[in-house]
Amino acid sequence: MYTVSDRRNAIRPYVLSIQIDLKHNRPWRCEFCTKFARESVWMTSEWLQLKTPSMVSYVHLVCNSEIGECAQTLSAINSEMQSLAGAPPRPLPKLSRNGTKYPMAASCVNCNNEAKESRKHLKQCNRCKITRYCSTDCQRADWARHKVFCKTVKEVKWVWA
Ligand SMILES: [Zn+2]
Ligand SMILES: [Zn+2]
Ligand SMILES: [Zn+2]
């Protein structure tokens, strides 16, 4: 018999990968302005106690989730979602921002090379058709991280908004 917390532990590696792998899927623009998206923020609502457990993840692609107008809009949406779904908003883990930017959407998930020429020929992972790599070397180097997402992603029902 699985408990809710067993189930939560089982999906955790997958959930942590969503925000990374999805961001490196398409040349997303910020959903609030026209800049390139550099960050993804996700929120989930879970129904893990059900016989057929399910989880809905909302993934927001934004230019900046901490500073500026888009960050404020995002935070307002998060609060609204929280009051509707009872799910706490989950911000990105704080990396050391110190002037450094998060890698651009659709850059190689492994080396994060943002050069235009490098982003032109990126291939998606053969298995999941989601995550992009500039080379087989980068794909191989990222496999330990990517494999959980790659293997479970078939079960996901996508709603692109
Ligand atoms: Zn923006
Ligand atoms: Zn690469
Ligand atoms: Zn894959």
mmCIF file of C-alpha atoms and ligand atoms in Angstrom:
data_model
loop_
_atom_site.group_PDB
_atom_site.id
_atom_site.type_symbol
_atom_site.label_atom_id
_atom_site.label_comp_id
_atom_site.label_asym_id
_atom_site.label_seq_id
_atom_site.Cartn_x
_atom_site.Cartn_y
_atom_site.Cartn_z
ATOM 1 C CA MET A 1 0.000 0.000 0.000
ATOM 2 C CA TYR A 2 1.500 3.300 -1.058
ATOM 3 C CA THR A 3 1.131 6.316 1.173
ATOM 4 C CA VAL A 4 0.778 9.850 -0.133
ATOM 5 C CA SER A 5 4.333 10.604 0.935
ATOM 6 C CA ASP A 6 5.672 7.494 -0.897
ATOM 7 C CA ARG A 7 3.998 8.791 -3.992
ATOM 8 C CA ARG A 8 5.324 12.283 -3.497
ATOM 9 C CA ASN A 9 8.857 10.907 -3.107
ATOM 10 C CA ALA A 10 8.448 8.821 -6.239
ATOM 11 C CA ILE A 11 7.529 11.783 -8.430
ATOM 12 C CA ARG A 12 9.974 14.220 -6.864
ATOM 13 C CA PRO A 13 12.919 13.708 -9.246
ATOM 14 C CA TYR A 14 10.557 14.100 -12.153
ATOM 15 C CA VAL A 15 8.972 17.256 -10.781
ATOM 16 C CA LEU A 16 12.371 18.834 -10.179
ATOM 17 C CA SER A 17 13.303 18.183 -13.805
ATOM 18 C CA ILE A 18 10.197 19.714 -15.338
ATOM 19 C CA GLN A 19 11.314 23.276 -14.966
ATOM 20 C CA ILE A 20 14.745 22.606 -16.455
ATOM 21 C CA ASP A 21 13.816 20.311 -19.320
ATOM 22 C CA LEU A 22 10.808 22.323 -20.412
ATOM 23 C CA LYS A 23 12.753 25.541 -20.496
ATOM 24 C CA HIS A 24 15.320 23.987 -22.789
ATOM 25 C CA ASN A 25 12.601 22.738 -25.124
ATOM 26 C CA ARG A 26 11.596 25.808 -27.137
ATOM 27 C CA PRO A 27 12.778 29.378 -27.654
ATOM 28 C CA TRP A 28 10.187 30.567 -25.182
ATOM 29 C CA ARG A 29 9.532 34.217 -24.662
ATOM 30 C CA CYS A 30 8.519 35.607 -21.287
ATOM 31 C CA GLU A 31 4.780 35.148 -20.928
ATOM 32 C CA PHE A 32 4.405 38.761 -19.750
ATOM 33 C CA CYS A 33 6.789 40.678 -22.015
ATOM 34 C CA THR A 34 8.673 39.929 -25.234
ATOM 35 C CA LYS A 35 12.110 39.177 -23.813
ATOM 36 C CA PHE A 36 13.614 35.706 -24.047
ATOM 37 C CA ALA A 37 12.561 33.517 -21.161
ATOM 38 C CA ARG A 38 15.416 32.644 -18.835
ATOM 39 C CA GLU A 39 13.565 31.184 -15.902
ATOM 40 C CA SER A 40 10.806 28.714 -15.360
ATOM 41 C CA VAL A 41 8.669 28.648 -12.273
ATOM 42 C CA TRP A 42 6.305 25.812 -11.522
ATOM 43 C CA MET A 43 3.439 25.214 -9.186
ATOM 44 C CA THR A 44 1.681 21.927 -8.621
ATOM 45 C CA SER A 45 -1.658 20.766 -7.363
ATOM 46 C CA GLU A 46 -1.601 17.136 -6.279
ATOM 47 C CA TRP A 47 -4.287 14.520 -5.784
ATOM 48 C CA LEU A 48 -1.958 11.800 -4.577
ATOM 49 C CA GLN A 49 -4.449 10.217 -2.178
ATOM 50 C CA LEU A 50 -6.708 9.035 -5.013
ATOM 51 C CA LYS A 51 -6.752 5.515 -6.384
ATOM 52 C CA THR A 52 -5.390 6.929 -9.625
ATOM 53 C CA PRO A 53 -3.106 9.645 -8.260
ATOM 54 C CA SER A 54 -2.682 12.726 -10.382
ATOM 55 C CA MET A 55 -0.784 15.967 -10.346
ATOM 56 C CA VAL A 56 -1.138 19.156 -12.335
ATOM 57 C CA SER A 57 1.951 21.314 -12.824
ATOM 58 C CA TYR A 58 1.790 24.851 -14.085
ATOM 59 C CA VAL A 59 5.064 25.922 -15.625
ATOM 60 C CA HIS A 60 5.566 29.646 -16.164
ATOM 61 C CA LEU A 61 8.312 30.824 -18.509
ATOM 62 C CA VAL A 62 9.491 34.296 -17.621
ATOM 63 C CA CYS A 63 12.377 36.710 -18.208
ATOM 64 C CA ASN A 64 13.031 37.223 -14.497
ATOM 65 C CA SER A 65 11.112 35.701 -11.604
ATOM 66 C CA GLU A 66 12.604 37.807 -8.824
ATOM 67 C CA ILE A 67 13.081 41.375 -10.028
ATOM 68 C CA GLY A 68 10.901 43.736 -12.051
ATOM 69 C CA GLU A 69 7.356 43.994 -13.346
ATOM 70 C CA CYS A 70 7.136 40.444 -14.721
ATOM 71 C CA ALA A 71 8.255 39.085 -11.345
ATOM 72 C CA GLN A 72 5.478 41.069 -9.646
ATOM 73 C CA THR A 73 2.856 39.794 -12.067
ATOM 74 C CA LEU A 74 4.055 36.240 -11.549
ATOM 75 C CA SER A 75 3.939 36.590 -7.806
ATOM 76 C CA ALA A 76 0.354 37.892 -7.991
ATOM 77 C CA ILE A 77 -0.630 34.868 -10.090
ATOM 78 C CA ASN A 78 1.092 32.553 -7.629
ATOM 79 C CA SER A 79 -0.859 33.982 -4.713
ATOM 80 C CA GLU A 80 -4.114 33.687 -6.617
ATOM 81 C CA MET A 81 -3.381 30.063 -7.572
ATOM 82 C CA GLN A 82 -2.491 29.313 -3.998
ATOM 83 C CA SER A 83 -5.804 30.562 -2.669
ATOM 84 C CA LEU A 84 -7.665 28.584 -5.346
ATOM 85 C CA ALA A 85 -5.811 25.294 -5.138
ATOM 86 C CA GLY A 86 -4.441 25.383 -1.625
ATOM 87 C CA ALA A 87 -1.004 24.643 -3.048
ATOM 88 C CA PRO A 88 1.910 26.700 -1.801
ATOM 89 C CA PRO A 89 3.735 28.618 -4.519
ATOM 90 C CA ARG A 90 7.155 27.128 -5.176
ATOM 91 C CA PRO A 91 9.729 29.613 -6.324
ATOM 92 C CA LEU A 92 12.874 28.596 -8.151
ATOM 93 C CA PRO A 93 15.691 27.612 -5.857
ATOM 94 C CA LYS A 94 17.682 30.808 -5.421
ATOM 95 C CA LEU A 95 20.917 30.522 -7.342
ATOM 96 C CA SER A 96 23.536 33.142 -6.681
ATOM 97 C CA ARG A 97 22.108 35.856 -8.864
ATOM 98 C CA ASN A 98 25.008 38.283 -8.401
ATOM 99 C CA GLY A 99 24.563 39.679 -11.876
ATOM 100 C CA THR A 100 24.629 36.265 -13.521
ATOM 101 C CA LYS A 101 21.652 35.352 -15.657
ATOM 102 C CA TYR A 102 19.973 32.001 -15.900
ATOM 103 C CA PRO A 103 20.552 30.292 -19.262
ATOM 104 C CA MET A 104 18.314 31.227 -22.134
ATOM 105 C CA ALA A 105 15.335 29.066 -23.134
ATOM 106 C CA ALA A 106 16.212 26.536 -25.856
ATOM 107 C CA SER A 107 19.953 26.708 -25.233
ATOM 108 C CA CYS A 108 21.689 23.354 -24.723
ATOM 109 C CA VAL A 109 20.597 22.087 -21.321
ATOM 110 C CA ASN A 110 24.095 20.830 -20.585
ATOM 111 C CA CYS A 111 26.501 23.578 -21.679
ATOM 112 C CA ASN A 112 23.995 26.482 -21.808
ATOM 113 C CA ASN A 113 25.772 27.972 -24.802
ATOM 114 C CA GLU A 114 23.721 30.998 -25.872
ATOM 115 C CA ALA A 115 25.555 31.870 -29.075
ATOM 116 C CA LYS A 116 23.097 32.171 -31.946
ATOM 117 C CA GLU A 117 25.120 29.838 -34.134
ATOM 118 C CA SER A 118 25.184 27.222 -31.420
ATOM 119 C CA ARG A 119 21.436 27.398 -30.806
ATOM 120 C CA LYS A 120 20.561 26.986 -34.477
ATOM 121 C CA HIS A 121 21.257 23.301 -34.851
ATOM 122 C CA LEU A 122 20.173 21.980 -31.522
ATOM 123 C CA LYS A 123 18.559 18.580 -31.597
ATOM 124 C CA GLN A 124 15.934 17.323 -29.240
ATOM 125 C CA CYS A 125 16.476 14.161 -27.241
ATOM 126 C CA ASN A 126 15.368 11.228 -29.428
ATOM 127 C CA ARG A 127 13.395 9.580 -26.696
ATOM 128 C CA CYS A 128 11.316 12.366 -25.163
ATOM 129 C CA LYS A 129 11.513 14.910 -28.023
ATOM 130 C CA ILE A 130 11.678 17.659 -25.413
ATOM 131 C CA THR A 131 15.138 18.484 -24.133
ATOM 132 C CA ARG A 132 17.700 20.052 -26.469
ATOM 133 C CA TYR A 133 21.410 19.366 -26.792
ATOM 134 C CA CYS A 134 24.119 20.859 -28.994
ATOM 135 C CA SER A 135 26.002 17.553 -29.287
ATOM 136 C CA THR A 136 25.902 13.893 -28.362
ATOM 137 C CA ASP A 137 28.660 14.630 -25.850
ATOM 138 C CA CYS A 138 26.397 17.060 -24.025
ATOM 139 C CA GLN A 139 23.528 14.609 -24.177
ATOM 140 C CA ARG A 140 25.670 11.850 -22.719
ATOM 141 C CA ALA A 141 26.977 14.148 -19.989
ATOM 142 C CA ASP A 142 23.435 15.100 -18.949
ATOM 143 C CA TRP A 143 21.878 11.631 -19.049
ATOM 144 C CA ALA A 144 22.189 10.919 -15.318
ATOM 145 C CA ARG A 145 20.125 14.034 -14.602
ATOM 146 C CA HIS A 146 17.754 13.803 -17.554
ATOM 147 C CA LYS A 147 16.825 10.117 -17.494
ATOM 148 C CA VAL A 148 14.077 10.280 -14.851
ATOM 149 C CA PHE A 149 12.217 12.984 -16.747
ATOM 150 C CA CYS A 150 12.874 11.285 -20.085
ATOM 151 C CA LYS A 151 11.472 7.934 -18.986
ATOM 152 C CA THR A 152 8.345 9.220 -17.252
ATOM 153 C CA VAL A 153 7.413 11.991 -19.636
ATOM 154 C CA LYS A 154 5.319 9.606 -21.755
ATOM 155 C CA GLU A 155 2.726 9.574 -18.975
ATOM 156 C CA VAL A 156 2.313 13.330 -19.053
ATOM 157 C CA LYS A 157 -0.616 14.989 -20.744
ATOM 158 C CA TRP A 158 0.587 18.359 -22.054
ATOM 159 C CA VAL A 159 -1.555 21.455 -22.335
ATOM 160 C CA TRP A 160 0.437 24.166 -24.097
ATOM 161 C CA ALA A 161 -1.017 27.575 -23.338
HETATM 162 ZN ZN ZN B 1 9.185 39.505 -18.863
HETATM 163 ZN ZN ZN B 2 25.900 21.591 -25.200
HETATM 164 ZN ZN ZN B 3 14.839 12.739 -23.242
#
